[in-house]
Each structure stands twice: as structure tokens, then as C-alpha cells.
Amino acid sequence: FSLILMFCPETWTWSQPEVSGTPPAPRGRHSAVLYNRRLHVFGGYGQANAVYGDLNTLDLGTLSWNLNYFRTSGSCTVQNQ
């Protein structure tokens, strides 16, 4: 996540903007959603079997990363009703 590339469909060109803040650690099997010009990245798995429960947000207006939530232990469960 430290390398951000932006595509301009009008000119068909890529650029690498300067991004501030601390990006999330490298991960796979995460969830991401774009909402209100913000890219939200939740959870995932990292190196050495690390399990992430954090929510990081990239504000596309200011191009800055923010850590919104971090869970250090415990688990989430969903119960069918």
C-alpha cells in the first residue's frame, strides 16, 4: 500500500502521487470498499501468519492514510437467527 498508482481515463495515463500518513502493512485476503472519496481497507493476513483487524482509510481528496480502528485481540462472530 505504500505505492499508489492513479489512472486518468481521459488521457489514458498513470501517475504516482505523493501520499502522506502511514500506510497499512502489506497484506492479502483483506476487504476494501470505496465510499465518499475514501478507500477503506479492513483486515487481512500478513507475513508470519499475522492476522489484521484494523481499518485503514485513504482519503482520495487529501491523499493521506489514517488508521481508524485497530483490534489487538478477540474475534468477531456472526450468529444466524
mmCIF file of C-alpha atoms in Angstrom, residues 5-15 34 37:
data_model
loop_
_atom_site.group_PDB
_atom_site.id
_atom_site.type_symbol
_atom_site.label_atom_id
_atom_site.label_comp_id
_atom_site.label_asym_id
_atom_site.label_seq_id
_atom_site.Cartn_x
_atom_site.Cartn_y
_atom_site.Cartn_z
ATOM 1 C CA LEU A 5 -0.918 4.477 -8.755
ATOM 2 C CA MET A 6 -3.724 6.596 -10.211
ATOM 3 C CA PHE A 7 -5.213 6.131 -13.679
ATOM 4 C CA CYS A 8 -6.696 9.032 -15.671
ATOM 5 C CA PRO A 9 -9.270 7.636 -18.126
ATOM 6 C CA GLU A 10 -9.348 10.917 -20.097
ATOM 7 C CA THR A 11 -5.659 10.729 -21.048
ATOM 8 C CA TRP A 12 -5.105 7.003 -20.532
ATOM 9 C CA THR A 13 -2.088 7.727 -18.334
ATOM 10 C CA TRP A 14 -0.891 6.514 -14.945
ATOM 11 C CA SER A 15 0.687 8.690 -12.260
ATOM 12 C CA LEU A 34 -14.635 2.916 -1.974
ATOM 13 C CA ARG A 37 -13.974 9.507 -1.987
#
